[in-house]
Amino acid sequence: MESPRDELDLDRSQVKKAVEALRAYIKSSSSSQKLFENDGQAIFLQLTLWKIPKKEQTIRIPLPHGLRTESGDVCLFTRDEPKMTSEQAVKFYNKLLKERGVKNAIEVIPFNMLKTEYKPFEAKRKLLGNFDLFLSDARIRRRLPSHIGKHFYQRKKAPLSVDLESKHLARDMERLIQGTSITVSNKGCCCTVRVAHSGMTADETVENVMSAVSTISAKLSSTGKNIKIIHLKSQTSVALPIYTSDLSHLALVEEARKNARLTKRKRENENTEVSELTTKKTVEERDSEEEIPQLVPIETPTKKPKKEIVSKKGLKKVPKPAAGKELKKTVKDTKLIKKTPKATARDLKRKAKNK
C-alpha cells in the first residue's frame, strides 16, 4: 500500500503547459498593466484539500530560483539597542548584516521607530505596500502584532522570525528571502503560495513549482494525499489545473479518518473502564473502613424501694403521695400515728400518780 506521505505524482509536461499559457497571458496584458513591467507579475500555486486540517500550519519552502532580487524590497524589524538612538541602531544593524555576509539590500526599522513614525494608519498602510517581505528579530517577534496591525496578516505579509545572533545568519536570511512560505489554515480547504514571477524563464518557473509541491506534500501534517486539486494562476488570470487526485487518494483519506475514529473510541473505552474500576475500588475501600455500630439493648430503670425516715421523736415520716384518694388516705394515717404517742404519755403520768 502506498504511503500517505509519498510525494504527489505531478506531471511535469502539464505544469510546463500551464506556465507557458500564463506567460502568454501576462505578456498580452502587460501593455495595459504598466505596474508589472519592471518586477514581473507574481505566479501562485492554489491548493484545495479534501479535508480541512484541525490545526493551522505554516510551511517554509526553499526554492531553487529566488523570488527576489537585490532591489531592496525586504524590511527587517529589529530591537532597540541600549544607549542608542534609532538612527544609530539602523547603522549598527546594517553593519552587522554586512559583516555576516548578507548580500541582499534590507531596510532596517528599529522597534522604537516603528512605534513612533509608523503609528498612524496611513503610515502603516504605506509601509505594507512598499515591501514584499518583512522579517523580524526573534527577540521582539511577540511584540509586533499589536503595533503593525491586522492588515499585515490579512495580506499574508506577517513578519518571518530570524535569529540575528545566529552564526549562520547569511544562510538563514537567504533561505527566508529567496524562499517562500504557505499557511495551511484550519478555517478553509484552500490555500495559496507565491512560487514564481513572470520575469523568470519557463524552465525556472517549472522547477520552482515542482519543488514547492514536493515540499508541501512531504511536510503537510494532514498527509500529502489530502491534496485534492492544484491550480496555477497569476494575480489576474484564471486558475489552470495542473494536478487532480483520483478516488484512491480519497480512499486513503477516509481510511485514515476511520482509523483515527477507532483509535479515539478505543481510548474512550479504556478511560471508561479505568474510571469504573477506580470508582469500584474506592467504594469498597470506603465500605471496609466504615465501622458497623453495635446494637445495645436499652435497660428499663427499676424502681428502688423507698427508705423509711425516722424523726428524732421516733415517728415515721411518710412521703407525700402524688394526688387523689391516695393523698387523703395518707394524711388520715399520718394523723393516727401522731395521736397514739401523746395518749400513751398521759396514761403513764396518771399511773405514776396513782401509785
Coordinates of C-alpha atoms in Angstrom, one line a residue, residues 79 81 92-93 96-97 100 137-139 162-170 172-173:
R79 CA 15.0 45.6 18.7
E81 CA 19.9 48.7 21.3
F92 CA 24.6 49.2 13.8
Y93 CA 22.4 46.5 12.2
L96 CA 26.1 43.7 11.3
L97 CA 24.4 42.3 8.2
R100 CA 27.8 38.4 8.4
D137 CA 14.2 39.9 15.1
A138 CA 13.2 36.8 17.1
R139 CA 13.6 38.8 20.3
V162 CA 15.0 35.4 12.2
D163 CA 17.7 34.9 14.8
L164 CA 20.2 37.8 14.3
E165 CA 22.6 36.2 16.8
S166 CA 22.9 33.0 14.7
K167 CA 26.4 32.0 13.4
H168 CA 24.8 31.2 10.0
L169 CA 22.9 34.4 9.6
A170 CA 23.7 34.8 5.9
D172 CA 19.3 31.7 7.2
M173 CA 18.4 35.1 5.7

